[in-house]
Amino acid sequence: MGFATKKPKRWELRQLTWTFISIAMFIPFPVHIFPFVMLFQAKKSKIRSWYATGIGLLMLELGLFASFVYFFGAISQGLLLTLGGYVASYIVGNGLLLNRAKPYLQRLELAEVRPLAWIPTASSRNRLRELPQATLDTPQLFIERLLHWRKAINNRAIHQNIDKIIHLFHLLEQRDKIEAEKFLVRHSTVVNVLMKYDEIENSRLDNAVTVASKKKLEEVIAKAAIAIEQEVTNQMKAGILDVSAETDVYIQTLKNRNLLKD
């Protein structure tokens, strides 16, 4: 498991390839590449503020390049200030890329589960995660919360059940978005249970009360996964019956028109 997601470390490093290339390219040609990396990451992670920052730093780099061309040819105070600006821009830009690595990877991880929606800032995602459960009314937030607690909790059985719930919810959402919204109402308690389990786990108390509480919460998550699987199975069964009835009518129509023999 990686440092920011449940994906392998190799996957995380591969996603940050351009960040490392940007850090390695200290000399601008004629500008540093970190603004372009920021714009690329903003598009993939769908975070609007990152777009604004990338455009702003790109304008700064173009301004520094214009200043370099203007003062080029002789050592002057203006040229030295321009070179100092290049160094400062390189440090700030790549520092931001490194600082954003964790939320960027988490957004990419979420994108593998469901399509991303645009958000204003990466911190707004974190604030939404901390909202009371009653405000959790969108599929994306539900999945983000599950992924967050999967990363925070150190329990393989719970990891497996969370993965199962995410997969089942994705199947349900693909079939019927209205049912998916009802699902959020029925199963919103799952996130609260995970939150409480993480709280007990982080308390580092090892006594009969905490052990019993953790075991009970583990059982709740396991039963929730079983119930959700049955719910999705019932939904799929209903769809299969509908298709079966439709195909029976279709076959009978073909027979009535003498287009198909018994």
Short mmCIF file of C-alpha atoms in Angstrom, two decimals:
data_model
loop_
_atom_site.label_atom_id
_atom_site.label_comp_id
_atom_site.label_asym_id
_atom_site.label_seq_id
_atom_site.Cartn_x
_atom_site.Cartn_y
_atom_site.Cartn_z
CA MET A 1 0.00 0.00 0.00
CA GLY A 2 1.27 3.48 -0.89
CA PHE A 3 1.89 6.50 1.29
CA ALA A 4 -1.26 8.34 0.17
CA THR A 5 -3.58 5.66 -1.26
CA LYS A 6 -4.34 1.95 -1.05
CA LYS A 7 -2.65 1.52 -4.43
CA PRO A 8 0.91 0.11 -4.69
CA LYS A 9 3.84 2.49 -4.25
CA ARG A 10 4.88 1.80 -7.84
CA TRP A 11 1.52 3.10 -9.06
CA GLU A 12 1.91 6.27 -6.99
CA LEU A 13 5.44 6.90 -8.27
CA ARG A 14 4.26 6.40 -11.85
CA GLN A 15 1.51 8.99 -11.39
CA LEU A 16 4.10 11.47 -10.07
CA THR A 17 6.53 10.99 -12.96
CA TRP A 18 6.07 14.52 -14.30
CA THR A 19 6.52 15.97 -10.82
CA PHE A 20 9.93 14.33 -10.58
CA ILE A 21 10.84 15.45 -14.12
CA SER A 22 9.87 19.02 -13.21
CA ILE A 23 12.13 18.91 -10.14
CA ALA A 24 15.01 17.56 -12.22
CA MET A 25 14.69 20.32 -14.84
CA PHE A 26 16.24 23.18 -12.88
CA ILE A 27 17.29 25.11 -15.99
CA PRO A 28 14.33 26.72 -17.84
CA PHE A 29 13.97 26.01 -21.61
CA PRO A 30 12.95 28.89 -21.84
CA VAL A 31 10.56 28.45 -18.91
CA HIS A 32 10.29 25.80 -16.22
CA ILE A 33 7.80 23.00 -16.90
CA PHE A 34 6.10 22.98 -13.48
CA PRO A 35 3.23 25.30 -14.62
CA PHE A 36 2.36 22.79 -17.36
CA VAL A 37 2.56 19.92 -14.87
CA MET A 38 0.18 21.85 -12.59
CA LEU A 39 -2.31 22.37 -15.43
CA PHE A 40 -2.07 18.69 -16.36
CA GLN A 41 -2.68 17.58 -12.77
CA ALA A 42 -5.53 20.09 -12.37
CA LYS A 43 -7.27 18.63 -15.42
CA LYS A 44 -6.86 15.02 -14.22
CA SER A 45 -7.86 15.72 -10.61
CA LYS A 46 -10.52 18.31 -11.53
CA ILE A 47 -9.49 20.95 -8.98
CA ARG A 48 -10.20 24.49 -10.18
CA SER A 49 -7.78 26.34 -7.90
CA TRP A 50 -4.88 24.32 -9.28
CA TYR A 51 -5.75 25.56 -12.76
CA ALA A 52 -5.66 29.16 -11.56
CA THR A 53 -2.32 28.64 -9.82
CA GLY A 54 -0.83 26.95 -12.90
CA ILE A 55 -1.92 29.77 -15.20
CA GLY A 56 -0.62 32.40 -12.77
CA LEU A 57 2.80 30.76 -12.49
CA LEU A 58 2.97 30.27 -16.25
CA MET A 59 2.39 34.00 -16.73
CA LEU A 60 5.13 34.67 -14.18
CA GLU A 61 7.55 32.39 -16.02
CA LEU A 62 6.77 34.07 -19.36
CA GLY A 63 7.33 37.45 -17.73
CA LEU A 64 10.70 36.30 -16.38
CA PHE A 65 11.65 35.04 -19.82
CA ALA A 66 10.74 38.37 -21.38
CA SER A 67 12.81 40.13 -18.72
CA PHE A 68 15.74 37.79 -19.39
CA VAL A 69 15.63 38.58 -23.12
CA TYR A 70 15.43 42.31 -22.37
CA PHE A 71 18.44 42.35 -20.01
CA PHE A 72 20.47 39.68 -21.84
CA GLY A 73 23.89 40.74 -23.08
CA ALA A 74 25.38 42.39 -20.04
CA ILE A 75 25.57 41.74 -16.34
CA SER A 76 23.15 44.14 -14.72
CA GLN A 77 20.97 44.41 -11.66
CA GLY A 78 17.92 43.69 -13.77
CA LEU A 79 19.44 40.46 -15.12
CA LEU A 80 20.47 39.32 -11.64
CA LEU A 81 16.96 40.00 -10.31
CA THR A 82 15.51 38.04 -13.24
CA LEU A 83 17.75 35.05 -12.50
CA GLY A 84 16.82 35.30 -8.82
CA GLY A 85 13.16 35.33 -9.85
CA TYR A 86 13.69 32.16 -11.89
CA VAL A 87 15.22 30.41 -8.87
CA ALA A 88 12.42 31.56 -6.55
CA SER A 89 9.77 30.53 -9.09
CA TYR A 90 11.37 27.08 -9.44
CA ILE A 91 11.38 26.55 -5.67
CA VAL A 92 7.81 27.75 -5.14
CA GLY A 93 6.37 25.89 -8.14
CA ASN A 94 7.94 22.54 -7.43
CA GLY A 95 7.27 22.94 -3.72
CA LEU A 96 3.57 23.25 -4.57
CA LEU A 97 3.74 20.13 -6.74
CA LEU A 98 5.23 18.13 -3.89
CA ASN A 99 2.72 19.55 -1.41
CA ARG A 100 -0.15 18.54 -3.70
CA ALA A 101 1.13 15.02 -4.34
CA LYS A 102 -1.06 13.38 -1.70
CA PRO A 103 -4.43 14.96 -2.66
CA TYR A 104 -3.55 14.46 -6.34
CA LEU A 105 -2.97 10.73 -5.86
CA GLN A 106 -6.14 10.39 -3.79
CA ARG A 107 -8.18 12.09 -6.52
CA LEU A 108 -6.71 9.71 -9.13
CA GLU A 109 -7.55 6.77 -6.90
CA LEU A 110 -11.13 8.01 -6.62
CA ALA A 111 -11.29 8.48 -10.40
CA GLU A 112 -10.74 4.74 -10.85
CA VAL A 113 -13.91 4.08 -8.85
CA ARG A 114 -16.23 6.75 -10.27
CA PRO A 115 -16.14 9.82 -12.53
CA LEU A 116 -14.81 12.89 -10.73
CA ALA A 117 -16.77 16.11 -10.28
CA TRP A 118 -15.01 19.46 -10.30
CA ILE A 119 -14.24 20.89 -6.86
CA PRO A 120 -12.91 24.38 -6.02
CA THR A 121 -9.93 23.30 -3.91
CA ALA A 122 -8.35 20.13 -2.55
CA SER A 123 -9.03 21.35 1.00
CA SER A 124 -12.75 21.62 0.23
CA ARG A 125 -12.74 17.86 -0.30
CA ASN A 126 -11.23 17.43 3.15
CA ARG A 127 -13.78 19.75 4.75
CA LEU A 128 -16.61 17.84 3.12
CA ARG A 129 -15.21 14.63 4.58
CA GLU A 130 -15.48 16.15 8.04
CA LEU A 131 -19.10 17.25 7.68
CA PRO A 132 -21.80 15.52 9.74
CA GLN A 133 -23.11 12.39 8.13
CA ALA A 134 -26.51 14.00 7.49
CA THR A 135 -24.91 16.27 4.89
CA LEU A 136 -23.38 13.36 2.98
CA ASP A 137 -25.82 13.27 0.10
CA THR A 138 -23.76 12.61 -3.02
CA PRO A 139 -22.25 9.37 -4.34
CA GLN A 140 -18.83 10.93 -4.79
CA LEU A 141 -18.62 12.07 -1.19
CA PHE A 142 -19.74 8.65 0.00
CA ILE A 143 -16.97 6.95 -1.96
CA GLU A 144 -14.39 9.52 -0.80
CA ARG A 145 -15.29 8.90 2.81
CA LEU A 146 -15.01 5.14 2.37
CA LEU A 147 -11.59 5.48 0.73
CA HIS A 148 -10.45 7.84 3.47
CA TRP A 149 -11.35 5.45 6.28
CA ARG A 150 -9.92 2.49 4.38
CA LYS A 151 -6.60 4.29 4.37
CA ALA A 152 -6.88 5.34 8.02
CA ILE A 153 -7.97 1.98 9.47
CA ASN A 154 -5.41 -0.78 9.95
CA ASN A 155 -7.57 -3.87 9.54
CA ARG A 156 -7.40 -6.16 6.50
CA ALA A 157 -10.90 -7.60 6.99
CA ILE A 158 -12.41 -4.11 7.05
CA HIS A 159 -10.36 -3.18 3.96
CA GLN A 160 -11.86 -6.12 2.09
CA ASN A 161 -15.40 -5.23 3.15
CA ILE A 162 -14.93 -1.57 2.17
CA ASP A 163 -13.64 -2.64 -1.26
CA LYS A 164 -16.68 -4.89 -1.60
CA ILE A 165 -19.10 -2.11 -0.64
CA ILE A 166 -17.48 0.32 -3.10
CA HIS A 167 -17.69 -2.24 -5.91
CA LEU A 168 -21.33 -3.06 -5.13
CA PHE A 169 -22.30 0.59 -4.89
CA HIS A 170 -20.64 1.23 -8.26
CA LEU A 171 -22.67 -1.59 -9.81
CA LEU A 172 -25.88 -0.24 -8.32
CA GLU A 173 -25.17 3.30 -9.47
CA GLN A 174 -24.54 2.08 -13.02
CA ARG A 175 -27.90 0.31 -13.05
CA ASP A 176 -30.12 2.87 -11.34
CA LYS A 177 -29.03 6.28 -10.02
CA ILE A 178 -32.29 6.72 -8.09
CA GLU A 179 -31.67 3.47 -6.24
CA ALA A 180 -28.11 4.63 -5.61
CA GLU A 181 -29.44 7.76 -3.90
CA LYS A 182 -31.72 5.63 -1.73
CA PHE A 183 -28.71 3.45 -0.97
CA LEU A 184 -26.92 6.47 0.55
CA VAL A 185 -29.82 7.04 2.92
CA ARG A 186 -30.04 3.38 3.96
CA HIS A 187 -26.33 2.77 4.42
CA SER A 188 -24.93 6.14 5.52
CA THR A 189 -24.34 4.63 8.98
CA VAL A 190 -21.48 2.58 7.49
CA VAL A 191 -19.30 5.71 7.37
CA ASN A 192 -20.13 6.54 10.99
CA VAL A 193 -19.16 3.03 12.06
CA LEU A 194 -15.83 3.33 10.25
CA MET A 195 -15.24 6.70 11.86
CA LYS A 196 -15.87 5.27 15.33
CA TYR A 197 -13.62 2.27 14.65
CA ASP A 198 -10.77 4.59 13.62
CA GLU A 199 -11.30 6.64 16.77
CA ILE A 200 -10.99 3.54 18.97
CA GLU A 201 -8.00 2.28 17.00
CA ASN A 202 -6.19 5.61 17.39
CA SER A 203 -6.85 5.66 21.13
CA ARG A 204 -4.23 2.87 21.43
CA LEU A 205 -6.12 1.48 24.40
CA ASP A 206 -5.88 -2.28 24.66
CA ASN A 207 -8.43 -3.48 27.17
CA ALA A 208 -11.57 -5.57 27.26
CA VAL A 209 -13.85 -2.62 26.46
CA THR A 210 -11.98 -1.41 23.37
CA VAL A 211 -11.36 -4.94 22.06
CA ALA A 212 -15.05 -5.81 22.38
CA SER A 213 -16.09 -2.52 20.77
CA LYS A 214 -13.76 -3.00 17.81
CA LYS A 215 -14.99 -6.56 17.33
CA LYS A 216 -18.60 -5.41 17.35
CA LEU A 217 -17.91 -2.67 14.80
CA GLU A 218 -16.04 -5.16 12.58
CA GLU A 219 -19.10 -7.41 12.66
CA VAL A 220 -21.37 -4.49 11.74
CA ILE A 221 -19.24 -3.70 8.67
CA ALA A 222 -19.13 -7.36 7.67
CA LYS A 223 -22.93 -7.68 8.00
CA ALA A 224 -23.40 -4.43 6.10
CA ALA A 225 -21.32 -5.81 3.20
CA ILE A 226 -23.45 -8.98 3.16
CA ALA A 227 -26.69 -7.00 3.24
CA ILE A 228 -25.52 -4.64 0.48
CA GLU A 229 -24.50 -7.61 -1.68
CA GLN A 230 -27.97 -9.09 -1.24
CA GLU A 231 -29.57 -5.74 -2.06
CA VAL A 232 -27.60 -5.39 -5.29
CA THR A 233 -28.27 -9.04 -6.16
CA ASN A 234 -32.01 -8.44 -5.75
CA GLN A 235 -31.80 -5.40 -8.01
CA MET A 236 -29.97 -7.40 -10.68
CA LYS A 237 -32.40 -10.31 -10.29
CA ALA A 238 -35.35 -7.97 -10.90
CA GLY A 239 -33.63 -6.67 -14.03
CA ILE A 240 -32.95 -10.17 -15.27
CA LEU A 241 -36.62 -11.12 -14.76
CA ASP A 242 -37.70 -8.04 -16.72
CA VAL A 243 -35.39 -8.95 -19.60
CA SER A 244 -36.54 -12.58 -19.45
CA ALA A 245 -40.21 -11.55 -19.75
CA GLU A 246 -39.34 -9.24 -22.63
CA THR A 247 -37.46 -11.96 -24.50
CA ASP A 248 -40.31 -14.45 -23.98
CA VAL A 249 -42.71 -11.99 -25.61
CA TYR A 250 -40.24 -11.43 -28.43
CA ILE A 251 -39.84 -15.16 -29.13
CA GLN A 252 -43.62 -15.69 -29.06
CA THR A 253 -44.10 -12.82 -31.54
CA LEU A 254 -41.63 -14.44 -33.93
CA LYS A 255 -43.51 -17.73 -33.66
CA ASN A 256 -46.88 -16.06 -34.26
CA ARG A 257 -45.51 -14.57 -37.49
CA ASN A 258 -44.16 -17.96 -38.57
CA LEU A 259 -40.63 -16.61 -38.47
CA LEU A 260 -39.49 -19.16 -35.96
CA LYS A 261 -40.33 -22.82 -35.60
CA ASP A 262 -41.03 -24.53 -32.28
#
